[in-house]
Amino acid sequence: MSATTLPTLTVKDLTTDQDVRWCPGCGDYSILAQMKKALASLGVPREKIVFVSGIGCSSRFPYYMNTYGFHTIHGRAPTIATGLKMAQPDLQVWVVTGDGDGLSIGGNHLLHVIRRNVDVKILLFNNEIYGLTKGQYSPTSRLGTRTKSSPQGSIDNPIRPLSVAIAAEATFVARTIDVDVNHMVTVLQRAAAHKGTAFVEIYQNCKIFNDGVFDYVTDKSIKSDNLLYLEHGKPLVYGKDRNKGIRLNGLDPEAVELGNGIAVDDLLHHNESAKEPSLAYLLSRMVHPEFPECVGVFRAVRKPTYEELVQEQIVKAIKAKGPGKIEDLFRSEDQWTVE
Amino acid sequence: MTISNPTAPSPSGLASANGHAKVQELESVTIRFCGDSGDGMQLAGTQFTNASAILGNDISTLPDFPAEIRAPAGTLAGVSGFQLHFSSHAIHTPGDTLNTLVAMNPAALKTNLKDLEPGGILIVNSDSFGTSDLQKAGYTSNPLDSEAMKNYRLIKVPINKLNREAVAECKLSPREADRCKNFFALGLVFWMYERPMEPTLKWIREKFAKNPAVLEANTRALKAGYNYGETMELLPVHYRVPKAKIPPGTYRKITGNEALAIGLVTATQLAKKELIYASYPITPATPILETLADLKRYGVKTLQAEDEIAAMGMAIGAAFGGAIGVTATSGPGVCLKSEAIGLAVMTELPCVIIDVQRGGPSTGLPTKTEQADLLQAMFGRNGECPVPIVAPRSPADCFHMVFEAVRIATRFMTPIFLLSDGYIANGAEPWSIPSLDSLPRIAIQHPTTPNSWANEPQHENGAGEPGKFLPYKRDEWLVRPWAVPGTPGLEHRIGGLEKQDVTGNVNYEPGNHEHMVRTRAKKIQNIAETIPDLKVHGPASGDLLVLGWGGTYGAILTAVERAQRKGWSVAHAHLQYLNPMPKNTEAVLRSYKQVLIPELNAGQLLWLIRAKYCVPAVGLNKIQGRPFLVSEIEAKIEAILTGAPDVEITTTPVVSDGPSQG
Ligand code: SF4
C-alpha cells in the first residue's frame, strides 16, 4: 500500500467531541481505533469520507468519527449510502452494520447493494447477538444459543455473512477479528482501496451478552489451530507449527496434517481474484470446530461499479441525442397553437 | 364559459339528397372505447384524444383498465375502457354520460351500456357476438337483438371481417391481422367526428418503422375504417366539434404522470440541481419511473429500488448528498416508507414523496382512483412528525405543484408529500406549454463556511466554539443549513435520534425534546407564509362553499358553475396546499353559511377542516374507485340549498360473472 506514505490525517483529527458510549471491553472500541489508523494512512481528506449506519450498538460508529456521518434507521443504511453515492460518486462511503441490522431487518438491502456493486465499504460487526436490545439471539447466533428470547436454545439456522455476500455477487469479501489489530488495519485498507462493494465481516466480542463466543480464534493458547490467514497465491496452511492444511476431497474441503504423504502442493491454494466465486464460497463455509476459520481477503475482483454504469448510460444518451433541453421535453408530444 | 349538456342529434331527416352525409356541429361529445384488455382500446382512445387535441378541442380523458394484465379474453373482468370528453369550450371533466359508445365485444357492452345516454350512438363489432363470446360475458341471448337496443342508435359493423379484408395483402398471420382491428374502429370514429388521420398515421409510421408489414396493415386498417364510414353512410350525418375557445398559446396533451416527470426535470434543472429518482414499481405511479428512466440525457438518475423502503432511503441519501431526492409510490408503498419519512423529518432533509393514490386499504383497487391517503400523509408516522402536503387538482396542474413541492422541500429542508391520484395520473388534458422565462427559479444554497461565532452561547462538548459548524442552527424560517458531504470544515453527523437544538448532537433532555418537536412543527407552519391565498370561484360570501382538493376539481367546478347559473349563492374553493393550509382558509370557510366537502373517501378533508377550524362542514363521499359525476355534486348542492333530505350517491349496479373473477 503506497497510500501509507501520504498521511494527511492523524487519529486525533478523526476523533469527535462525543463521548464514546459502548460498554467497557466491547470489541467496537478496537474497531474504531483501527478504523482511524487505517483512514489516517490513506490520504483521503476528511470531508470526502462518510460513515452511514443503521441501528444497533455498531451503528453508533458515525458519531465517533470526525467525518461526515449519518446514523439512519434499522437495516436501511445501504439504501441511504446508495442514494448518497448517486449524488456524489467521489465520496468514500462506509456502511457500518451488525448481524441484526444487516442480515435480519436489512437483509434485503444488503443483498441488493452488493449485487449492484455500489462503491461502498460495508463493515458487518458480527457479535452473534442483539446487543442494543439487551441480548436476544441474532441471525448469526449458533444453534442452541441460549438468550432471553431463546431460553431453551435457538433453533433458527444461522447464516454466514460472507456466504451471503458471495452469493450476492460481492466483488470484495474479507474477514477480520476485533482484537487482531494489525490484520484489521490491513483488511480495512484493502477494502478502502477496492473499487466496488467491499464487504468485511468483523468478529466482534459483545462483552455483555455474548462474551467469549469467538475465544477459539482470539485465545492465544488455541487460536493458531482454529484460524487460517488467507494469502493470495499461497497454500492454505495453518496451525501453531504450520503443519496443517486444507485440501479438496471431491467438492468438499478437508482439514489434513502435512506429512505422511501429504505435501504442501497437495493443498488448496488461495486465489482471491478467481473469476468464479466457488473457492471463496467454500472458504466462507468452513466453520469451527470442524475447520479452521479463514480471515483475510476471500475475494477481490474488479467489475464496473453501479456509479460507473449510471454515468456511462448518461454519457451514451447524451452522445446519441445531445444533452436534453427542457424545451424539447415540453414538446415531446404533438402540439397545436391557439391564436 | 358555457356548459353544454350534449345530446346526440335526432337521426331524422338529415341525410342529404346527393348521398353524402351532412355535417352537424356539436359543442361537446363524450365517447368511450371499450373492449377486451388485449383489444388495444387504450391506444385507440389515446389516438382519438391526440387527434382531437391537435384539432383544437378542449379535452379531458378517463382511462379505465382492469388490474389484471390479461384477464381471460372476453370476460367481464378483462374489459378495458377509455373515455374522452372533447369540446369547443373549456371543460374540466371526462363527462358524466356517453354520447357514443364503441364496444368491441359482449363483455364490453354489458359493463358499459349503462353509461350511454338514451338515443346515444352504439357501435359494436358484430363479429364478436358469437355464442361463446356471449357465454363468456354471461349473456343467454344476443343483446343486440333485444328490445333495449331500441333506446340507442345501434350500428353493427362486422369489424373482424372488414379488417381482415383490409389487411389481406400485408401477409400477416391471422392473429397479427386481428390486432389491427382497433385501428379499423378508430378510423370509423375518426370519420364520424371529422378527425384528422394524419397524427395517427404519423404515430404508426414512427412506432412500426422496424416492421413494415405491421406499419402497412395498421395504416390500411385505419383508412379502411374511415372509408367504410364514408361510403356506407353509416349515419345520416357526421359531426363536427369546432376548436375550443381557450386562452392563446401552444398546447400539448399531458397526463398527470407525464406532468410530474416533466415538472421534476424542469424544476431541478432550473435549480441547477441533480434529480435522483428512486422508486419501486407500483400501479398507478410506475409510468413516472419509466418516463424519467428514458430522460438520461437530461442528467436524470433513476434507481429501480429493491423495495419501497429502499426507494425512500435512496431519496434521503441523495438529499444528504445535495441532490433533489424524489420517490413516487401509491398508498401501500407509503405505509412501507413511513419510518424512513420520519428519518427525513428528524434529519430535516429535503425530498419529495409522490403518492399516486388508489383504492385501499391493503392492495385494494390498484387501477382505480381514490383520495383516501390524506390522513395517512398527514399523520401516518410515529411521533410528532409533521410533513407538508400539496395536491395537484388536474393532470396539467401536476407540473406546477411538483415545482412547488421541490421549492418547499428545499427552502424548508423537509420531506414533502405530493398527493396525486389514479384519475389525475392517467387522465389527460391540454397543457399550455410555458416559456422557460416564465418559470420560477428555485434558489438553493449550501453553506461552505462554519456558522458558529464567538459571541454565541456555548453548548455542551464545546460545540458552540467559533469556527464550528452547527448543523441545527436555524434561519429566520427555522430552517437548518443544507451542508453537503465533500465540503471541507463542515463535517457533521446527523441521524434519527433526537437532536440537541443548534448543535445537532444526540440529546434526550426533556426540555430539549419538547422544544425540538415544537420547532419542527413551527417550521412547517412557516410554509404558509410562502404560499398563495385560497382563491374562491364565485361570490366572496354566500349560502354555500364547496371545498375540494385534488382530482375532484373539474367535477366540483362544473357542478358549482351549473348551480351558479341557476341562481344559487354558491362558490368553489380548491385546496392545493393541505399542510399547511393557506392562511385565509378559515376566513373563507366562515364567509359562507354552509360548507360542503366532496371527496372520494369517507371524509378525510372534512375531518381535518372540522378539527382544525370547528366549522360544521358536511361531506359528499363516494368510494367506488371512480371519479365524481358532475350530476352527483350538483344534486347534493341543490339538496343542501333547498333543505331537501340528504342525497347519497347510489352505488353502480354490481356486474359479476362469477366468484372467480377479480
Ligand atoms: S452490548 Fe455488547 S456490543 Fe453493545 S456496546 Fe455493549 S458490549 Fe458492545
JSON list of N, CA and C in Angstrom, two decimals, chain B residues 584-641:
[
{"chain": "B", "resi": 584, "resn": "ASN", "atom": "N", "xyz": [-55.64, 32.20, 4.71]},
{"chain": "B", "resi": 584, "resn": "ASN", "atom": "CA", "xyz": [-57.01, 32.74, 4.70]},
{"chain": "B", "resi": 584, "resn": "ASN", "atom": "C", "xyz": [-58.08, 31.64, 4.71]},
{"chain": "B", "resi": 585, "resn": "THR", "atom": "N", "xyz": [-57.68, 30.40, 4.90]},
{"chain": "B", "resi": 585, "resn": "THR", "atom": "CA", "xyz": [-58.64, 29.30, 4.79]},
{"chain": "B", "resi": 585, "resn": "THR", "atom": "C", "xyz": [-59.82, 29.48, 5.75]},
{"chain": "B", "resi": 586, "resn": "GLU", "atom": "N", "xyz": [-59.50, 29.76, 7.00]},
{"chain": "B", "resi": 586, "resn": "GLU", "atom": "CA", "xyz": [-60.58, 29.88, 7.98]},
{"chain": "B", "resi": 586, "resn": "GLU", "atom": "C", "xyz": [-61.53, 31.03, 7.61]},
{"chain": "B", "resi": 587, "resn": "ALA", "atom": "N", "xyz": [-60.93, 32.16, 7.19]},
{"chain": "B", "resi": 587, "resn": "ALA", "atom": "CA", "xyz": [-61.76, 33.31, 6.81]},
{"chain": "B", "resi": 587, "resn": "ALA", "atom": "C", "xyz": [-62.69, 32.94, 5.66]},
{"chain": "B", "resi": 588, "resn": "VAL", "atom": "N", "xyz": [-62.17, 32.20, 4.69]},
{"chain": "B", "resi": 588, "resn": "VAL", "atom": "CA", "xyz": [-63.01, 31.78, 3.56]},
{"chain": "B", "resi": 588, "resn": "VAL", "atom": "C", "xyz": [-64.14, 30.89, 4.06]},
{"chain": "B", "resi": 589, "resn": "LEU", "atom": "N", "xyz": [-63.80, 29.92, 4.89]},
{"chain": "B", "resi": 589, "resn": "LEU", "atom": "CA", "xyz": [-64.82, 28.98, 5.39]},
{"chain": "B", "resi": 589, "resn": "LEU", "atom": "C", "xyz": [-65.94, 29.72, 6.13]},
{"chain": "B", "resi": 590, "resn": "ARG", "atom": "N", "xyz": [-65.55, 30.74, 6.87]},
{"chain": "B", "resi": 590, "resn": "ARG", "atom": "CA", "xyz": [-66.53, 31.44, 7.71]},
{"chain": "B", "resi": 590, "resn": "ARG", "atom": "C", "xyz": [-67.35, 32.47, 6.91]},
{"chain": "B", "resi": 591, "resn": "SER", "atom": "N", "xyz": [-67.07, 32.62, 5.64]},
{"chain": "B", "resi": 591, "resn": "SER", "atom": "CA", "xyz": [-67.81, 33.58, 4.83]},
{"chain": "B", "resi": 591, "resn": "SER", "atom": "C", "xyz": [-69.08, 32.99, 4.23]},
{"chain": "B", "resi": 592, "resn": "TYR", "atom": "N", "xyz": [-69.30, 31.72, 4.49]},
{"chain": "B", "resi": 592, "resn": "TYR", "atom": "CA", "xyz": [-70.48, 31.06, 3.90]},
{"chain": "B", "resi": 592, "resn": "TYR", "atom": "C", "xyz": [-71.29, 30.40, 5.01]},
{"chain": "B", "resi": 593, "resn": "LYS", "atom": "N", "xyz": [-72.61, 30.34, 4.76]},
{"chain": "B", "resi": 593, "resn": "LYS", "atom": "CA", "xyz": [-73.47, 29.75, 5.79]},
{"chain": "B", "resi": 593, "resn": "LYS", "atom": "C", "xyz": [-73.19, 28.27, 5.95]},
{"chain": "B", "resi": 594, "resn": "GLN", "atom": "N", "xyz": [-72.91, 27.62, 4.82]},
{"chain": "B", "resi": 594, "resn": "GLN", "atom": "CA", "xyz": [-72.66, 26.18, 4.91]},
{"chain": "B", "resi": 594, "resn": "GLN", "atom": "C", "xyz": [-71.44, 25.83, 4.07]},
{"chain": "B", "resi": 595, "resn": "VAL", "atom": "N", "xyz": [-70.83, 24.72, 4.45]},
{"chain": "B", "resi": 595, "resn": "VAL", "atom": "CA", "xyz": [-69.65, 24.24, 3.71]},
{"chain": "B", "resi": 595, "resn": "VAL", "atom": "C", "xyz": [-69.87, 22.77, 3.33]},
{"chain": "B", "resi": 596, "resn": "LEU", "atom": "N", "xyz": [-69.69, 22.49, 2.05]},
{"chain": "B", "resi": 596, "resn": "LEU", "atom": "CA", "xyz": [-69.80, 21.11, 1.55]},
{"chain": "B", "resi": 596, "resn": "LEU", "atom": "C", "xyz": [-68.43, 20.66, 1.07]},
{"chain": "B", "resi": 597, "resn": "ILE", "atom": "N", "xyz": [-68.02, 19.48, 1.49]},
{"chain": "B", "resi": 597, "resn": "ILE", "atom": "CA", "xyz": [-66.71, 18.96, 1.08]},
{"chain": "B", "resi": 597, "resn": "ILE", "atom": "C", "xyz": [-66.89, 17.62, 0.36]},
{"chain": "B", "resi": 598, "resn": "PRO", "atom": "N", "xyz": [-66.90, 17.63, -0.98]},
{"chain": "B", "resi": 598, "resn": "PRO", "atom": "CA", "xyz": [-66.99, 16.37, -1.71]},
{"chain": "B", "resi": 598, "resn": "PRO", "atom": "C", "xyz": [-65.61, 15.70, -1.79]},
{"chain": "B", "resi": 599, "resn": "GLU", "atom": "N", "xyz": [-65.56, 14.43, -1.49]},
{"chain": "B", "resi": 599, "resn": "GLU", "atom": "CA", "xyz": [-64.27, 13.71, -1.54]},
{"chain": "B", "resi": 599, "resn": "GLU", "atom": "C", "xyz": [-64.50, 12.27, -1.96]},
{"chain": "B", "resi": 600, "resn": "LEU", "atom": "N", "xyz": [-63.48, 11.71, -2.59]},
{"chain": "B", "resi": 600, "resn": "LEU", "atom": "CA", "xyz": [-63.53, 10.29, -2.96]},
{"chain": "B", "resi": 600, "resn": "LEU", "atom": "C", "xyz": [-62.92, 9.47, -1.82]},
{"chain": "B", "resi": 601, "resn": "ASN", "atom": "N", "xyz": [-63.49, 9.63, -0.65]},
{"chain": "B", "resi": 601, "resn": "ASN", "atom": "CA", "xyz": [-63.08, 8.88, 0.54]},
{"chain": "B", "resi": 601, "resn": "ASN", "atom": "C", "xyz": [-64.22, 9.03, 1.54]},
{"chain": "B", "resi": 602, "resn": "ALA", "atom": "N", "xyz": [-64.03, 8.58, 2.75]},
{"chain": "B", "resi": 602, "resn": "ALA", "atom": "CA", "xyz": [-65.13, 8.63, 3.72]},
{"chain": "B", "resi": 602, "resn": "ALA", "atom": "C", "xyz": [-65.18, 9.95, 4.49]},
{"chain": "B", "resi": 603, "resn": "GLY", "atom": "N", "xyz": [-64.40, 10.95, 4.05]},
{"chain": "B", "resi": 603, "resn": "GLY", "atom": "CA", "xyz": [-64.50, 12.25, 4.71]},
{"chain": "B", "resi": 603, "resn": "GLY", "atom": "C", "xyz": [-63.23, 12.66, 5.42]},
{"chain": "B", "resi": 604, "resn": "GLN", "atom": "N", "xyz": [-62.11, 12.68, 4.69]},
{"chain": "B", "resi": 604, "resn": "GLN", "atom": "CA", "xyz": [-60.82, 12.95, 5.34]},
{"chain": "B", "resi": 604, "resn": "GLN", "atom": "C", "xyz": [-60.50, 14.45, 5.44]},
{"chain": "B", "resi": 605, "resn": "LEU", "atom": "N", "xyz": [-60.69, 15.19, 4.34]},
{"chain": "B", "resi": 605, "resn": "LEU", "atom": "CA", "xyz": [-60.51, 16.64, 4.46]},
{"chain": "B", "resi": 605, "resn": "LEU", "atom": "C", "xyz": [-61.58, 17.19, 5.39]},
{"chain": "B", "resi": 606, "resn": "LEU", "atom": "N", "xyz": [-62.76, 16.62, 5.30]},
{"chain": "B", "resi": 606, "resn": "LEU", "atom": "CA", "xyz": [-63.86, 17.01, 6.19]},
{"chain": "B", "resi": 606, "resn": "LEU", "atom": "C", "xyz": [-63.42, 16.90, 7.65]},
{"chain": "B", "resi": 607, "resn": "TRP", "atom": "N", "xyz": [-62.78, 15.82, 7.96]},
{"chain": "B", "resi": 607, "resn": "TRP", "atom": "CA", "xyz": [-62.30, 15.57, 9.32]},
{"chain": "B", "resi": 607, "resn": "TRP", "atom": "C", "xyz": [-61.29, 16.64, 9.73]},
{"chain": "B", "resi": 608, "resn": "LEU", "atom": "N", "xyz": [-60.36, 16.93, 8.82]},
{"chain": "B", "resi": 608, "resn": "LEU", "atom": "CA", "xyz": [-59.33, 17.94, 9.13]},
{"chain": "B", "resi": 608, "resn": "LEU", "atom": "C", "xyz": [-59.95, 19.32, 9.34]},
{"chain": "B", "resi": 609, "resn": "ILE", "atom": "N", "xyz": [-60.86, 19.68, 8.45]},
{"chain": "B", "resi": 609, "resn": "ILE", "atom": "CA", "xyz": [-61.45, 21.02, 8.50]},
{"chain": "B", "resi": 609, "resn": "ILE", "atom": "C", "xyz": [-62.27, 21.19, 9.77]},
{"chain": "B", "resi": 610, "resn": "ARG", "atom": "N", "xyz": [-63.03, 20.17, 10.09]},
{"chain": "B", "resi": 610, "resn": "ARG", "atom": "CA", "xyz": [-63.82, 20.25, 11.32]},
{"chain": "B", "resi": 610, "resn": "ARG", "atom": "C", "xyz": [-62.92, 20.35, 12.54]},
{"chain": "B", "resi": 611, "resn": "ALA", "atom": "N", "xyz": [-61.87, 19.54, 12.56]},
{"chain": "B", "resi": 611, "resn": "ALA", "atom": "CA", "xyz": [-60.99, 19.51, 13.73]},
{"chain": "B", "resi": 611, "resn": "ALA", "atom": "C", "xyz": [-60.21, 20.81, 13.86]},
{"chain": "B", "resi": 612, "resn": "LYS", "atom": "N", "xyz": [-59.77, 21.33, 12.74]},
{"chain": "B", "resi": 612, "resn": "LYS", "atom": "CA", "xyz": [-58.87, 22.48, 12.75]},
{"chain": "B", "resi": 612, "resn": "LYS", "atom": "C", "xyz": [-59.62, 23.78, 12.98]},
{"chain": "B", "resi": 613, "resn": "TYR", "atom": "N", "xyz": [-60.78, 23.91, 12.34]},
{"chain": "B", "resi": 613, "resn": "TYR", "atom": "CA", "xyz": [-61.45, 25.21, 12.35]},
{"chain": "B", "resi": 613, "resn": "TYR", "atom": "C", "xyz": [-62.80, 25.17, 13.08]},
{"chain": "B", "resi": 614, "resn": "CYS", "atom": "N", "xyz": [-63.22, 24.00, 13.55]},
{"chain": "B", "resi": 614, "resn": "CYS", "atom": "CA", "xyz": [-64.52, 23.86, 14.22]},
{"chain": "B", "resi": 614, "resn": "CYS", "atom": "C", "xyz": [-65.64, 24.41, 13.33]},
{"chain": "B", "resi": 615, "resn": "VAL", "atom": "N", "xyz": [-65.54, 24.13, 12.04]},
{"chain": "B", "resi": 615, "resn": "VAL", "atom": "CA", "xyz": [-66.59, 24.55, 11.11]},
{"chain": "B", "resi": 615, "resn": "VAL", "atom": "C", "xyz": [-67.49, 23.34, 10.86]},
{"chain": "B", "resi": 616, "resn": "PRO", "atom": "N", "xyz": [-68.82, 23.50, 10.97]},
{"chain": "B", "resi": 616, "resn": "PRO", "atom": "CA", "xyz": [-69.71, 22.34, 10.80]},
{"chain": "B", "resi": 616, "resn": "PRO", "atom": "C", "xyz": [-69.92, 21.98, 9.33]},
{"chain": "B", "resi": 617, "resn": "ALA", "atom": "N", "xyz": [-68.86, 21.63, 8.67]},
{"chain": "B", "resi": 617, "resn": "ALA", "atom": "CA", "xyz": [-68.97, 21.27, 7.25]},
{"chain": "B", "resi": 617, "resn": "ALA", "atom": "C", "xyz": [-69.64, 19.91, 7.10]},
{"chain": "B", "resi": 618, "resn": "VAL", "atom": "N", "xyz": [-70.21, 19.67, 5.92]},
{"chain": "B", "resi": 618, "resn": "VAL", "atom": "CA", "xyz": [-70.75, 18.34, 5.62]},
{"chain": "B", "resi": 618, "resn": "VAL", "atom": "C", "xyz": [-70.01, 17.76, 4.43]},
{"chain": "B", "resi": 619, "resn": "GLY", "atom": "N", "xyz": [-70.08, 16.46, 4.30]},
{"chain": "B", "resi": 619, "resn": "GLY", "atom": "CA", "xyz": [-69.34, 15.80, 3.24]},
{"chain": "B", "resi": 619, "resn": "GLY", "atom": "C", "xyz": [-70.25, 15.22, 2.17]},
{"chain": "B", "resi": 620, "resn": "LEU", "atom": "N", "xyz": [-69.68, 15.02, 1.00]},
{"chain": "B", "resi": 620, "resn": "LEU", "atom": "CA", "xyz": [-70.31, 14.20, -0.03]},
{"chain": "B", "resi": 620, "resn": "LEU", "atom": "C", "xyz": [-69.24, 13.18, -0.40]},
{"chain": "B", "resi": 621, "resn": "ASN", "atom": "N", "xyz": [-69.52, 11.94, -0.12]},
{"chain": "B", "resi": 621, "resn": "ASN", "atom": "CA", "xyz": [-68.45, 10.97, -0.21]},
{"chain": "B", "resi": 621, "resn": "ASN", "atom": "C", "xyz": [-68.78, 9.82, -1.14]},
{"chain": "B", "resi": 622, "resn": "LYS", "atom": "N", "xyz": [-67.83, 9.56, -2.01]},
{"chain": "B", "resi": 622, "resn": "LYS", "atom": "CA", "xyz": [-68.00, 8.48, -2.99]},
{"chain": "B", "resi": 622, "resn": "LYS", "atom": "C", "xyz": [-66.76, 7.60, -2.89]},
{"chain": "B", "resi": 623, "resn": "ILE", "atom": "N", "xyz": [-66.97, 6.30, -2.74]},
{"chain": "B", "resi": 623, "resn": "ILE", "atom": "CA", "xyz": [-65.83, 5.40, -2.55]},
{"chain": "B", "resi": 623, "resn": "ILE", "atom": "C", "xyz": [-66.02, 4.19, -3.46]},
{"chain": "B", "resi": 624, "resn": "GLN", "atom": "N", "xyz": [-66.01, 4.46, -4.75]},
{"chain": "B", "resi": 624, "resn": "GLN", "atom": "CA", "xyz": [-66.31, 3.42, -5.73]},
{"chain": "B", "resi": 624, "resn": "GLN", "atom": "C", "xyz": [-65.16, 3.21, -6.71]},
{"chain": "B", "resi": 625, "resn": "GLY", "atom": "N", "xyz": [-64.04, 3.88, -6.46]},
{"chain": "B", "resi": 625, "resn": "GLY", "atom": "CA", "xyz": [-62.92, 3.75, -7.40]},
{"chain": "B", "resi": 625, "resn": "GLY", "atom": "C", "xyz": [-63.12, 4.56, -8.67]},
{"chain": "B", "resi": 626, "resn": "ARG", "atom": "N", "xyz": [-64.18, 5.37, -8.70]},
{"chain": "B", "resi": 626, "resn": "ARG", "atom": "CA", "xyz": [-64.49, 6.17, -9.87]},
{"chain": "B", "resi": 626, "resn": "ARG", "atom": "C", "xyz": [-64.59, 7.64, -9.46]},
{"chain": "B", "resi": 627, "resn": "PRO", "atom": "N", "xyz": [-64.26, 8.54, -10.38]},
{"chain": "B", "resi": 627, "resn": "PRO", "atom": "CA", "xyz": [-64.41, 9.96, -10.05]},
{"chain": "B", "resi": 627, "resn": "PRO", "atom": "C", "xyz": [-65.89, 10.35, -9.89]},
{"chain": "B", "resi": 628, "resn": "PHE", "atom": "N", "xyz": [-66.10, 11.55, -9.33]},
{"chain": "B", "resi": 628, "resn": "PHE", "atom": "CA", "xyz": [-67.46, 12.07, -9.22]},
{"chain": "B", "resi": 628, "resn": "PHE", "atom": "C", "xyz": [-68.04, 12.32, -10.61]},
{"chain": "B", "resi": 629, "resn": "LEU", "atom": "N", "xyz": [-69.34, 12.11, -10.73]},
{"chain": "B", "resi": 629, "resn": "LEU", "atom": "CA", "xyz": [-70.06, 12.68, -11.86]},
{"chain": "B", "resi": 629, "resn": "LEU", "atom": "C", "xyz": [-70.44, 14.10, -11.46]},
{"chain": "B", "resi": 630, "resn": "VAL", "atom": "N", "xyz": [-70.49, 14.99, -12.42]},
{"chain": "B", "resi": 630, "resn": "VAL", "atom": "CA", "xyz": [-70.90, 16.36, -12.13]},
{"chain": "B", "resi": 630, "resn": "VAL", "atom": "C", "xyz": [-72.29, 16.36, -11.51]},
{"chain": "B", "resi": 631, "resn": "SER", "atom": "N", "xyz": [-73.14, 15.51, -12.04]},
{"chain": "B", "resi": 631, "resn": "SER", "atom": "CA", "xyz": [-74.53, 15.49, -11.59]},
{"chain": "B", "resi": 631, "resn": "SER", "atom": "C", "xyz": [-74.66, 15.10, -10.12]},
{"chain": "B", "resi": 632, "resn": "GLU", "atom": "N", "xyz": [-73.75, 14.27, -9.65]},
{"chain": "B", "resi": 632, "resn": "GLU", "atom": "CA", "xyz": [-73.81, 13.87, -8.24]},
{"chain": "B", "resi": 632, "resn": "GLU", "atom": "C", "xyz": [-73.55, 15.06, -7.31]},
{"chain": "B", "resi": 633, "resn": "ILE", "atom": "N", "xyz": [-72.59, 15.87, -7.68]},
{"chain": "B", "resi": 633, "resn": "ILE", "atom": "CA", "xyz": [-72.27, 17.04, -6.85]},
{"chain": "B", "resi": 633, "resn": "ILE", "atom": "C", "xyz": [-73.37, 18.10, -6.98]},
{"chain": "B", "resi": 634, "resn": "GLU", "atom": "N", "xyz": [-73.84, 18.24, -8.22]},
{"chain": "B", "resi": 634, "resn": "GLU", "atom": "CA", "xyz": [-74.91, 19.20, -8.47]},
{"chain": "B", "resi": 634, "resn": "GLU", "atom": "C", "xyz": [-76.14, 18.87, -7.61]},
{"chain": "B", "resi": 635, "resn": "ALA", "atom": "N", "xyz": [-76.49, 17.60, -7.57]},
{"chain": "B", "resi": 635, "resn": "ALA", "atom": "CA", "xyz": [-77.67, 17.19, -6.81]},
{"chain": "B", "resi": 635, "resn": "ALA", "atom": "C", "xyz": [-77.49, 17.48, -5.33]},
{"chain": "B", "resi": 636, "resn": "LYS", "atom": "N", "xyz": [-76.28, 17.25, -4.83]},
{"chain": "B", "resi": 636, "resn": "LYS", "atom": "CA", "xyz": [-76.02, 17.50, -3.40]},
{"chain": "B", "resi": 636, "resn": "LYS", "atom": "C", "xyz": [-76.10, 19.00, -3.10]},
{"chain": "B", "resi": 637, "resn": "ILE", "atom": "N", "xyz": [-75.54, 19.82, -3.98]},
{"chain": "B", "resi": 637, "resn": "ILE", "atom": "CA", "xyz": [-75.61, 21.27, -3.78]},
{"chain": "B", "resi": 637, "resn": "ILE", "atom": "C", "xyz": [-77.07, 21.71, -3.68]},
{"chain": "B", "resi": 638, "resn": "GLU", "atom": "N", "xyz": [-77.87, 21.23, -4.62]},
{"chain": "B", "resi": 638, "resn": "GLU", "atom": "CA", "xyz": [-79.28, 21.63, -4.62]},
{"chain": "B", "resi": 638, "resn": "GLU", "atom": "C", "xyz": [-80.00, 21.12, -3.38]},
{"chain": "B", "resi": 639, "resn": "ALA", "atom": "N", "xyz": [-79.67, 19.90, -2.98]},
{"chain": "B", "resi": 639, "resn": "ALA", "atom": "CA", "xyz": [-80.32, 19.33, -1.80]},
{"chain": "B", "resi": 639, "resn": "ALA", "atom": "C", "xyz": [-80.02, 20.18, -0.57]},
{"chain": "B", "resi": 640, "resn": "ILE", "atom": "N", "xyz": [-78.75, 20.60, -0.45]},
{"chain": "B", "resi": 640, "resn": "ILE", "atom": "CA", "xyz": [-78.38, 21.43, 0.71]},
{"chain": "B", "resi": 640, "resn": "ILE", "atom": "C", "xyz": [-79.10, 22.77, 0.66]},
{"chain": "B", "resi": 641, "resn": "LEU", "atom": "N", "xyz": [-79.11, 23.37, -0.52]},
{"chain": "B", "resi": 641, "resn": "LEU", "atom": "CA", "xyz": [-79.65, 24.72, -0.61]},
{"chain": "B", "resi": 641, "resn": "LEU", "atom": "C", "xyz": [-81.18, 24.74, -0.54]}
]
